[in-house]
PDB file of C-alpha atoms in Angstrom:
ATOM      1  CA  UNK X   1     107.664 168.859  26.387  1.00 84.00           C
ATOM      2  CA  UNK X   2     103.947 168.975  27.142  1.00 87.00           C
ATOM      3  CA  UNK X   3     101.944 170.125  23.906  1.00 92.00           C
ATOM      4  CA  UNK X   4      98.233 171.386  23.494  1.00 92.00           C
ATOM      5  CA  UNK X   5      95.664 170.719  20.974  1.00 93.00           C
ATOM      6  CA  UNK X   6      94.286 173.714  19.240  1.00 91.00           C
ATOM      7  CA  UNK X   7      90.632 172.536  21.137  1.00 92.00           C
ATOM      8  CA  UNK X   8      92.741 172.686  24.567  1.00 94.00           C
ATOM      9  CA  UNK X   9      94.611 176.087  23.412  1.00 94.00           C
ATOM     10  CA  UNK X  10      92.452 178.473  21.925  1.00 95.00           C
ATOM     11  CA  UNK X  11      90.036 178.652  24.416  1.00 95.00           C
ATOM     12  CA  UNK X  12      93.135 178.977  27.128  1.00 95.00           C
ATOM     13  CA  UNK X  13      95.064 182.102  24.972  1.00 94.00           C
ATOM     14  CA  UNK X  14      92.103 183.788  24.484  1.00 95.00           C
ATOM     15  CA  UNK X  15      90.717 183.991  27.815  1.00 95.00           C
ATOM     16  CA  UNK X  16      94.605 185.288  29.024  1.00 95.00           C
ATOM     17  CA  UNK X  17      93.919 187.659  26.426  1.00 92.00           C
ATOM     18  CA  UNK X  18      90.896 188.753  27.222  1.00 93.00           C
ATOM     19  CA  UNK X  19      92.144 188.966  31.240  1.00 94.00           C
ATOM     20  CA  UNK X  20      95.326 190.753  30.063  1.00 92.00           C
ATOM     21  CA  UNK X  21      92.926 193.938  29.513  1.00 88.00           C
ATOM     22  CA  UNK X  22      91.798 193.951  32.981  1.00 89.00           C
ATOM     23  CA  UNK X  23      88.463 195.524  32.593  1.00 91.00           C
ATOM     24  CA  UNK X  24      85.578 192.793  32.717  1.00 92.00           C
ATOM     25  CA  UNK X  25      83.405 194.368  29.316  1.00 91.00           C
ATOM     26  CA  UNK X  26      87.122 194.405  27.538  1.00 90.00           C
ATOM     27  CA  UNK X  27      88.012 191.071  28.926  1.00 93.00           C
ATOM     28  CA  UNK X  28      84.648 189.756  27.077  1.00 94.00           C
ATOM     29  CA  UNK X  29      85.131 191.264  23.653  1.00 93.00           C
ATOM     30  CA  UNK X  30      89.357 190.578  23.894  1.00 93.00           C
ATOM     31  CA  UNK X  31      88.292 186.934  24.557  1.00 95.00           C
ATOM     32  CA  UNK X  32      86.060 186.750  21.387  1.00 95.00           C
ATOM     33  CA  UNK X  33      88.792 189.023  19.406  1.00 94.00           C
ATOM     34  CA  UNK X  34      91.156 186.157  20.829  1.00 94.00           C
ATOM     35  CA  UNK X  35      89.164 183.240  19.601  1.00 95.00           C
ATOM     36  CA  UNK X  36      88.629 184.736  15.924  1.00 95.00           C
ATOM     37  CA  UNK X  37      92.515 185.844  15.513  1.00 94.00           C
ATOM     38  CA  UNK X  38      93.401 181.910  16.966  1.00 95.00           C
ATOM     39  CA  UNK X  39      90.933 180.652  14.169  1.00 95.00           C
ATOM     40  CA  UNK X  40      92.301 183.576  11.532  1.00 96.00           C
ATOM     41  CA  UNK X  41      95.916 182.485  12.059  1.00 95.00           C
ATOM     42  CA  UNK X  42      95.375 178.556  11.805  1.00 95.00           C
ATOM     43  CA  UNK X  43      93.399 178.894   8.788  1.00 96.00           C
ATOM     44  CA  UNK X  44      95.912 180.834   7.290  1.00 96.00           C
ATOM     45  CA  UNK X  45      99.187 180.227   9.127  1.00 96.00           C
ATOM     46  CA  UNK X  46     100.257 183.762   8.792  1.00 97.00           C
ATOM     47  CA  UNK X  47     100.592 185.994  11.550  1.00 96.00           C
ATOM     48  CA  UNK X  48     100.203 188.906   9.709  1.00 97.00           C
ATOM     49  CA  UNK X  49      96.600 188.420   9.538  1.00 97.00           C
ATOM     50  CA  UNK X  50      95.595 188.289  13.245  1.00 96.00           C
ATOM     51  CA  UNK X  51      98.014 191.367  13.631  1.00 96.00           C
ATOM     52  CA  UNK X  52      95.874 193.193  11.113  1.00 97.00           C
ATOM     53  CA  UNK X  53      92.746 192.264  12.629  1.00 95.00           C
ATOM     54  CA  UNK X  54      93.779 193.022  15.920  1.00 94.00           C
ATOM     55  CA  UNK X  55      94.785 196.589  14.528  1.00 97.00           C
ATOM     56  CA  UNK X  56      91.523 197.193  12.649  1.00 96.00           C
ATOM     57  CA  UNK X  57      89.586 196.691  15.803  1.00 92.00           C
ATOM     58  CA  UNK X  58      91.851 199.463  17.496  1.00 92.00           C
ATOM     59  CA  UNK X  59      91.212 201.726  14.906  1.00 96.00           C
ATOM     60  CA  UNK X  60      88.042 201.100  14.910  1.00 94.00           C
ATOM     61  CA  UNK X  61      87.403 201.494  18.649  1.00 90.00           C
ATOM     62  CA  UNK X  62      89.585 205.055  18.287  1.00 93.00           C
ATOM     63  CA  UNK X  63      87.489 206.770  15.885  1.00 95.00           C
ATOM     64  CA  UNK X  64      84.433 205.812  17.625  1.00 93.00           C
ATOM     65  CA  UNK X  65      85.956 207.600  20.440  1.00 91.00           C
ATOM     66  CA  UNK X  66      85.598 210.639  18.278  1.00 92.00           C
ATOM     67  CA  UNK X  67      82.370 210.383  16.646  1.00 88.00           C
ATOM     68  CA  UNK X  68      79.826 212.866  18.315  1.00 86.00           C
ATOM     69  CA  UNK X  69      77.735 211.375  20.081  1.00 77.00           C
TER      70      UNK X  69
END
């Protein structure tokens, strides 16, 4: 079994994540979002965490949908 460093994987998830959205601005800010939930979770080795994050942005990114503009 073949296993990464966190330098090697990080970078590697969070560009997949980023791609996974399939829309190049997305893929930019998912990559970022990626990068800060990979550091989130190794500080803390807790899922949870990244999860929440990951749900805050949503949120946030729905009610801007609905804010006048």
């Amino acid at each position: 079994i073949y296993t990464l460093s966190l330098h090697d994987a990080l970078p590697i998830s969070s560009v997949l994540f980023g791609v996974y959205h399939l829309n190049i601005v997305q893929a930019a800010y998912a990559t970022l979002m990626g990068i800060a939930a990979g550091i989130l979770y190794e500080k803390k080795r807790n899922l949870l965490f990244p999860i929440l994050v990951h749900f805050a942005n949503n949120l946030i990114t729905m009610l801007q949908g609905f804010a006048p503009s």
